[in-house]
Coordinates of C-alpha atoms and ligand atoms in Angstrom, one line a residue:
X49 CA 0.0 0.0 0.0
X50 CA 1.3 3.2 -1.1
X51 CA 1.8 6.0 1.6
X52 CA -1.1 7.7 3.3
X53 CA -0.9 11.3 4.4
X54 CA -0.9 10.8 8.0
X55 CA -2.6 13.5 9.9
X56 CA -2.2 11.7 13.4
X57 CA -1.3 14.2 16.6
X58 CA 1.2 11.5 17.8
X59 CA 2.9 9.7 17.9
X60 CA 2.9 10.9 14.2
X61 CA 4.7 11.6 10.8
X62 CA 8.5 11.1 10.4
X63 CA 10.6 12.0 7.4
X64 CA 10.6 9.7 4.9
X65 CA 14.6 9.9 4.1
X66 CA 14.9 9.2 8.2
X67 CA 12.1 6.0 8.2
X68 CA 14.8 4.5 5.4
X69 CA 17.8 5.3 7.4
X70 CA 16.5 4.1 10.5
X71 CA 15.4 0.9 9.0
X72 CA 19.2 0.3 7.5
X73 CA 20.3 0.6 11.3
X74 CA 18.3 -1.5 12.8
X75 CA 19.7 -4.3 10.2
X76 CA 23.1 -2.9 10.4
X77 CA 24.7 -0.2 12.5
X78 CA 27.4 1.8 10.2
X79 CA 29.4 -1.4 9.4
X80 CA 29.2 -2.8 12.9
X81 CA 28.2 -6.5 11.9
X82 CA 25.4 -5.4 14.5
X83 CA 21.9 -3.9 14.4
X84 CA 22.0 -0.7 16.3
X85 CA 19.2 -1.8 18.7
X86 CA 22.0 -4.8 20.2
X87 CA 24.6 -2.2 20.3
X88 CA 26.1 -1.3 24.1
X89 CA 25.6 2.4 24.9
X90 CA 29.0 3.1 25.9
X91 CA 29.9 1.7 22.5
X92 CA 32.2 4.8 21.6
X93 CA 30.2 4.3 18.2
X94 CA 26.6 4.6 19.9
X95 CA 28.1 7.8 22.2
X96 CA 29.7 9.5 19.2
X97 CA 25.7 9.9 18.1
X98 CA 24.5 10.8 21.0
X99 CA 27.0 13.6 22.0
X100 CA 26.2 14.8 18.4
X101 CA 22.6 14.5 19.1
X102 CA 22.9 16.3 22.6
X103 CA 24.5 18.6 20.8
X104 CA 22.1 19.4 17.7
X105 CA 19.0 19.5 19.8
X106 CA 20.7 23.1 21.0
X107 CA 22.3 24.3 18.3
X108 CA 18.8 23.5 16.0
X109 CA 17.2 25.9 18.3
X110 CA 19.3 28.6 17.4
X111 CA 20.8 27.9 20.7
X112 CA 24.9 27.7 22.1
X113 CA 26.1 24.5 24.2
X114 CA 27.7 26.8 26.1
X115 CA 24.9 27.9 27.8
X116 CA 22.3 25.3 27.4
X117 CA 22.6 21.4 28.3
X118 CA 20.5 18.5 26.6
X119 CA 19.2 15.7 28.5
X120 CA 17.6 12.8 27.2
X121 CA 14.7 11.4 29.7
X122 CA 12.3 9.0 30.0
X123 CA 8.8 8.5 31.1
X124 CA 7.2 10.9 28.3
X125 CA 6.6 15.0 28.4
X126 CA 3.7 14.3 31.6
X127 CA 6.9 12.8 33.7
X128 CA 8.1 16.2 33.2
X129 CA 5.2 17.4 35.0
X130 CA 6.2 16.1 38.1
X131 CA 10.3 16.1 37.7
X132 CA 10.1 20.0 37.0
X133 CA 8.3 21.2 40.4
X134 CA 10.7 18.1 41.9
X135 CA 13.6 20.0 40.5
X136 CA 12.7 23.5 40.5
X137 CA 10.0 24.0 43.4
X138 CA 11.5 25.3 46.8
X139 CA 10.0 25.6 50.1
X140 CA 8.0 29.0 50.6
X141 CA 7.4 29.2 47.2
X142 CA 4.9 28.5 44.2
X143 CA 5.0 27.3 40.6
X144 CA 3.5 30.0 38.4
X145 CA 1.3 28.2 35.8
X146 CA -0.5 29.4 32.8
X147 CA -3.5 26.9 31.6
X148 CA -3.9 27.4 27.7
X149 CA -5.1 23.7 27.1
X150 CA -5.4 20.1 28.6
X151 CA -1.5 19.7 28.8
X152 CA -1.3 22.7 30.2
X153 CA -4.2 21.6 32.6
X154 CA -2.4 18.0 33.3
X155 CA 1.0 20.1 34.3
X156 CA -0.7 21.8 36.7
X157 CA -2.7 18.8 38.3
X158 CA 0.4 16.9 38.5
X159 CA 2.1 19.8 40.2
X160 CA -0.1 20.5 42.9
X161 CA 1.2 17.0 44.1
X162 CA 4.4 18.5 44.8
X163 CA 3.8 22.0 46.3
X164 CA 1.8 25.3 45.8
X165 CA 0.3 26.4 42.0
X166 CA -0.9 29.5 41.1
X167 CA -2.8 29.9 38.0
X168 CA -1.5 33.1 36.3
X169 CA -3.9 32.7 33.1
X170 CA -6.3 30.6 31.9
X171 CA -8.4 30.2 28.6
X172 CA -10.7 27.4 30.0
X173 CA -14.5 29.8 30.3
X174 CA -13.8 29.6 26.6
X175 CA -13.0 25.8 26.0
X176 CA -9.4 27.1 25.6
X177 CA -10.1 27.9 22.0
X178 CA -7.9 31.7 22.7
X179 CA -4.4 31.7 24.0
X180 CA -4.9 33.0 27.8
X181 CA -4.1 36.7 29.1
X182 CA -0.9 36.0 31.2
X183 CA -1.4 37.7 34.4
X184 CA 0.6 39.4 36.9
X185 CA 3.4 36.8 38.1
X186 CA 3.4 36.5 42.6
X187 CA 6.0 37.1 44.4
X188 CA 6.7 33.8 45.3
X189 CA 6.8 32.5 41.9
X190 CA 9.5 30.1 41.5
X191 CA 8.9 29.8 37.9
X192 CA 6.4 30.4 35.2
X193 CA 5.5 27.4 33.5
X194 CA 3.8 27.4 29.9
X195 CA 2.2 25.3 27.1
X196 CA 3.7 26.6 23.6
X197 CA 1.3 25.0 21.2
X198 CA -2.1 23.8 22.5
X199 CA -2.5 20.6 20.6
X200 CA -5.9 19.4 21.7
X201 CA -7.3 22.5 21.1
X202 CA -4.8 24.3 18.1
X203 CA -3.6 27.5 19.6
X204 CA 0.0 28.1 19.7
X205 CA 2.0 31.1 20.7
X206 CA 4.7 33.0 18.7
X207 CA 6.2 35.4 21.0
X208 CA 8.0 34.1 24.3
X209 CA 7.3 36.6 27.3
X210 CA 10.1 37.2 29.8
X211 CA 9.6 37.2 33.7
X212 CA 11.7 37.5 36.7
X213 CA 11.7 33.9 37.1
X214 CA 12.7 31.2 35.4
X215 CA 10.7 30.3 32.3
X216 CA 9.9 26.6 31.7
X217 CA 7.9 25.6 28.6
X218 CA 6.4 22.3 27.3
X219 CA 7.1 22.2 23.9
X220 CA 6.2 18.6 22.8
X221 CA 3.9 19.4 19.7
X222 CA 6.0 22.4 17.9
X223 CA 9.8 21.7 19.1
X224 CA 11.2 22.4 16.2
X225 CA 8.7 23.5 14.1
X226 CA 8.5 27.5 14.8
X227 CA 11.4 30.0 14.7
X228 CA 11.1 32.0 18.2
X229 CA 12.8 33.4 21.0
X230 CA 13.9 30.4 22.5
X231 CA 16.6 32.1 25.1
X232 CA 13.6 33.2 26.9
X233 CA 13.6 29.8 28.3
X234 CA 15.2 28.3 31.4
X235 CA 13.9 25.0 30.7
X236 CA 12.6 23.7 27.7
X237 CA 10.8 19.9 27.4
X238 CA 8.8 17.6 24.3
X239 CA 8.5 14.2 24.2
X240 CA 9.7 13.3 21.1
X241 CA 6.8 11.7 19.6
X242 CA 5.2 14.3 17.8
X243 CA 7.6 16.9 15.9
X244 CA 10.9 15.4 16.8
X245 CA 11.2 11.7 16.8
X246 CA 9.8 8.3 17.9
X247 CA 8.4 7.5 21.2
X248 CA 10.5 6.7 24.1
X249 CA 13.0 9.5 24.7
X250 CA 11.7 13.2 26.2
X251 CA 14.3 16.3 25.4
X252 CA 15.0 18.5 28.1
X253 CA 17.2 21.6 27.5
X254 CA 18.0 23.2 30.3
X255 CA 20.3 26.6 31.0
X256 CA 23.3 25.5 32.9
X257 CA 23.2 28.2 35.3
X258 CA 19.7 26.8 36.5
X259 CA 21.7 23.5 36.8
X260 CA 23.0 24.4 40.0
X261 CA 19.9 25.9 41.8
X262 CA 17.9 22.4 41.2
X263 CA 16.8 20.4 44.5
X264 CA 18.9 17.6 45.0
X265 CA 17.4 14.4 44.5
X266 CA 17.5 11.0 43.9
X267 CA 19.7 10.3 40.5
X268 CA 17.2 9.3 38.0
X269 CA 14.7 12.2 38.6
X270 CA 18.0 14.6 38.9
X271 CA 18.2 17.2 36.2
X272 CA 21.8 18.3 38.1
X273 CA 22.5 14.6 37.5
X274 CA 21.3 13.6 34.1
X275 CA 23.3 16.5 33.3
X276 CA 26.4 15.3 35.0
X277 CA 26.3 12.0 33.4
X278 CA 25.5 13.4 29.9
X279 CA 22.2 11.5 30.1
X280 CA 24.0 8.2 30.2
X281 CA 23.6 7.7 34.1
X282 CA 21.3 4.7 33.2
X283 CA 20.5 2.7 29.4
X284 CA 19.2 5.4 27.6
X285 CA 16.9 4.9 24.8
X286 CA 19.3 4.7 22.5
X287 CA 17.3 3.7 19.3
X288 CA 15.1 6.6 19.9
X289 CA 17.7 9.0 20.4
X290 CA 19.6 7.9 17.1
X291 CA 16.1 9.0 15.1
X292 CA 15.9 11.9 16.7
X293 CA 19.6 12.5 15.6
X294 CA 18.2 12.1 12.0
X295 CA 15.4 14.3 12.0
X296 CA 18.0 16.8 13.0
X297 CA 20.0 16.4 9.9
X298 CA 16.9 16.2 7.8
X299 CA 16.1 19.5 8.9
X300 CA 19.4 21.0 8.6
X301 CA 18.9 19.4 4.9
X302 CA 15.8 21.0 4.1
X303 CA 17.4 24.2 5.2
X304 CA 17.7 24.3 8.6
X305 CA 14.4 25.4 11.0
X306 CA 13.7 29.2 9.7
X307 CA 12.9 27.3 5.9
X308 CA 11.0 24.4 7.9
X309 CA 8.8 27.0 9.7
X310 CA 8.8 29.3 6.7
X311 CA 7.0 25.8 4.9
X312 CA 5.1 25.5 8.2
X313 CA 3.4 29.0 8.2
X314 CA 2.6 27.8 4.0
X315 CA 1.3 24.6 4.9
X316 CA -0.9 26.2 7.7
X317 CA -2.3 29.2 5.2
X318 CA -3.8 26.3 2.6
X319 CA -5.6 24.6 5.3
X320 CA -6.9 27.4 7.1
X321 CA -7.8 29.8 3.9
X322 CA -9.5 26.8 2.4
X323 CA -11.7 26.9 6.0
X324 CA -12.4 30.1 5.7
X325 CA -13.5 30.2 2.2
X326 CA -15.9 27.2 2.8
X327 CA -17.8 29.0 5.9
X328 CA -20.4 28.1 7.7
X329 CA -20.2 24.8 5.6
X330 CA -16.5 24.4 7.6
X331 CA -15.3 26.6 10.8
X332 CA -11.8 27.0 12.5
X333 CA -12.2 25.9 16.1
X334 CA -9.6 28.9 16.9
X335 CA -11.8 32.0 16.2
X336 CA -8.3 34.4 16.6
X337 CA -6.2 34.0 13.4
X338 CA -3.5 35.3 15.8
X339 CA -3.8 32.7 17.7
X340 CA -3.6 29.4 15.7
X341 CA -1.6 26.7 15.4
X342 CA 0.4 25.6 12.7
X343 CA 0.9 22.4 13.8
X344 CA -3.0 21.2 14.7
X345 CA -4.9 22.6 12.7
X346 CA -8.9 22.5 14.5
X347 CA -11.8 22.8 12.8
X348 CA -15.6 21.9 12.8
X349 CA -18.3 21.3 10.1
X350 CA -21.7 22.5 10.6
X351 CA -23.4 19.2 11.7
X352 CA -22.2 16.1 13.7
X353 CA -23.6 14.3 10.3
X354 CA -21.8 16.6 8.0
X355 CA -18.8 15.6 10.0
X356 CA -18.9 12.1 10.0
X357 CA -19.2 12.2 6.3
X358 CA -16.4 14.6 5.7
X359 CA -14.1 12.3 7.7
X360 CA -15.0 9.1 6.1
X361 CA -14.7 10.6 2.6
X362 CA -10.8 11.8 3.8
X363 CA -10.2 8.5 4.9
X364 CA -10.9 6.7 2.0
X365 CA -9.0 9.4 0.0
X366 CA -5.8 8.4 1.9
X367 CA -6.1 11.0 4.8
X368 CA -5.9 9.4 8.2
X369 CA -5.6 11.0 11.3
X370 CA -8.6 13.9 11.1
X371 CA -10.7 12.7 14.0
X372 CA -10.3 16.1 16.7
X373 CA -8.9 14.4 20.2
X374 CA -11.4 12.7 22.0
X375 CA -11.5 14.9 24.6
X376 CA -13.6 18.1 21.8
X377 CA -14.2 16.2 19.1
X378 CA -14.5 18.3 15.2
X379 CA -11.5 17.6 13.1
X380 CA -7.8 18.3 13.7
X381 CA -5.6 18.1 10.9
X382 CA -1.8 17.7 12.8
X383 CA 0.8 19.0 9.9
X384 CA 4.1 18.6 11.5
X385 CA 7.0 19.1 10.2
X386 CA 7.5 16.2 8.1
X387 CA 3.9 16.4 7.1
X388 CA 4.1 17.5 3.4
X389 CA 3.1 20.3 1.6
X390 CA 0.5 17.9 -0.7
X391 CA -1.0 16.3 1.8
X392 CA -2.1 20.2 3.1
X393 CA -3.0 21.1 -0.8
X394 CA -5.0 17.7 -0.7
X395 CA -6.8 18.1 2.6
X396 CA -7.5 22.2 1.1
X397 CA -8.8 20.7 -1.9
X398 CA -11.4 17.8 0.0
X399 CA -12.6 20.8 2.1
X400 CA -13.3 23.5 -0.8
X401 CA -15.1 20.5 -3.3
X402 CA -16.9 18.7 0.2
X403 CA -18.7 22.4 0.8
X404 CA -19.4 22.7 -2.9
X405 CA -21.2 19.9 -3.1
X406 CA -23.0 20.3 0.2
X407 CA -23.4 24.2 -0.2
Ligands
PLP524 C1 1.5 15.0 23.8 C2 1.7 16.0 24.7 C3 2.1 15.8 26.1 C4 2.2 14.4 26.6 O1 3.3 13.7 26.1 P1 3.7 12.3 26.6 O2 5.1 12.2 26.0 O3 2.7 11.3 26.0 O4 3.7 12.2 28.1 C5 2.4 16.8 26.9 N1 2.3 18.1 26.5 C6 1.9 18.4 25.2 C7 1.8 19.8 24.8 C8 1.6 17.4 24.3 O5 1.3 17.7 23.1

């Protein structure tokens, strides 16, 4: 069967050129006379990739090594949601949360296990279909802590406020994808399932000079530790990390992340002008064009029978994926990265000839 265009939110589309690579490996790693997957990690081979891939995850964030630190962790982005307040939260004060979504929403259930939250903006009286008004940040604030891109709901941010406090952001569904201010960040974390990689490894960048102001902790839920030990304190998930090393160069090949996001913002326009165009027929789930993602793209069509049909007709037109999460329901078209420029033309098209013939 020939290739879908796979619209999944995650885990979701990789590179083509990477899926062959990472196939060759698992037959045969670079000459080896072994498959990468039964390859030791202190294999000077294996840690040759992943200091490159420690490495690339900075620099492809138009970040320097120097300053930031890449750890490679386990247990998805909602482990994160406990090991940041574990790490960062000290007595007497309060993590500083803004709820744009249902990550956003899980980070801050999760935290309120581990010490005080304050909620310093919130988009929930409107379903979260708006970015939230960030607040005033207390005084106790031991960090803000923020969702970049909404992907249940398909709002993402573009600008990257600046507080007194460290900034922590989850950036699992658009790490990668959008060029930004990304210095405005203490702590940056995505599982790598969705714009990045396969399942199984979660990237953490994290400023060096917050290194040292972590709690200390037991070794595995350390970020002062993981650091230390280059992320090699325990097996890490070494087959993982390797594809994440070649989405890296894949990007660098397509010319690096301003042309990737510059295709990102073109990708996004065909969907969402096709929308548009096709009102009341079809209507973005994200009323604010200022506030949409490019990565998950939400929309609705005017009845729950109009819908059903819509989706059905995708699928058997070779466009999986479109169901909206489970959670709101409508449609979600998730155009990642690797998510070509066709399948968006092809998914524009379906939408513009669907509302002709239902107009
Ligand atoms: C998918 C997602 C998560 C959860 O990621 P896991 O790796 O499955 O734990 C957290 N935050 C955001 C923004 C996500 O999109």
């Amino acid at each position: 069967m020939g290739r879908i265009f796979n619209f999944s939110a995650g885990p979701a589309i990789l590179p083509e050129p990477v899926l062959a690579q990472a196939s060759d490996a698992v037959r045969e790693f670079a000459g080896s006379g072994m498959s990468l997957l039964e390859m030791s990690h202190r294999d000077k081979r294996y840690d040759a990739i992943h200091e490159q891939v420690r490495a690339g995850v900075v620099e492809t964030l138009g970040l320097s090594t120097s300053e930031y630190d890449c750890l490679f962790m386990g247990g998805g982005a909602s482990t994160q949601f406990s090991l940041v307040p574990m790490n960062l939260l000290t007595p007497g004060h309060s993590g500083a949360y803004v709820d744009g979504g249902e990550w956003g929403a899980k980070a801050i259930e999760t935290a309120r296990f581990h010490g005080d939250v304050d909620v310093i903006g919130s988009s929930k009286v409107d379903n979260h279909s708006r970015l939230p008004v960030i607040g005033a940040v207390p005084s106790n604030a031991g960090y803000v802590h923020l969702t970049t891109n909404n992907t249940i709901e398909g709002t993402q941010m573009s600008n990257v406020p600046t507080f007194d406090v460290p900034l922590v952001g989850d950036l699992s569904s658009d790490i990668f994808g959008r060029v930004r201010e990304h210095a405005h960040f203490d702590l940056m974390y995505a599982g790598a399932q969705k714009n990045a990689g396969p399942a199984g490894v979660t990237l953490v960048v994290i400023r060096k000079s917050l290194l040292a102001q972590c709690n200390s902790l037991p070794p595995m839920f350390s970020y002062r530790v993981q650091a230390d030990k280059h992320s090699v304190y325990n097996t890490p998930p070494v087959f993982p990390i390797y594809v994440v090393g070649l989405v890296l160069e894949w990007i660098a090949a397509e010319g690096g992340m301003p042309a990737v996001a510059a295709r990102n913002e073109r990708k996004a326009a065909l969907i969402y002008k096709a929308i548009e165009n096709n009102a009341p027929i079809f209507s973005a789930a994200v009323p604010d064009a200022a506030d949409r993602s490019l990565m998950n793209i939400t929309f609705r069509l005017a009845s729950k029978e109009l819908e059903t049909e819509f989706l059905a007709e995708a699928k058997a037109n070779g466009m999986d994926g479109l169901p909206g999460h489970r959670n709101v329901g409508g449609c979600r078209a998730s155009i990642y990265n690797a998510f070509p420029e066709a399948g968006c033309k092809a998914l524009a098209d379906l939408i513009s000839d669907f509302a002709v013939r239902k107009g």
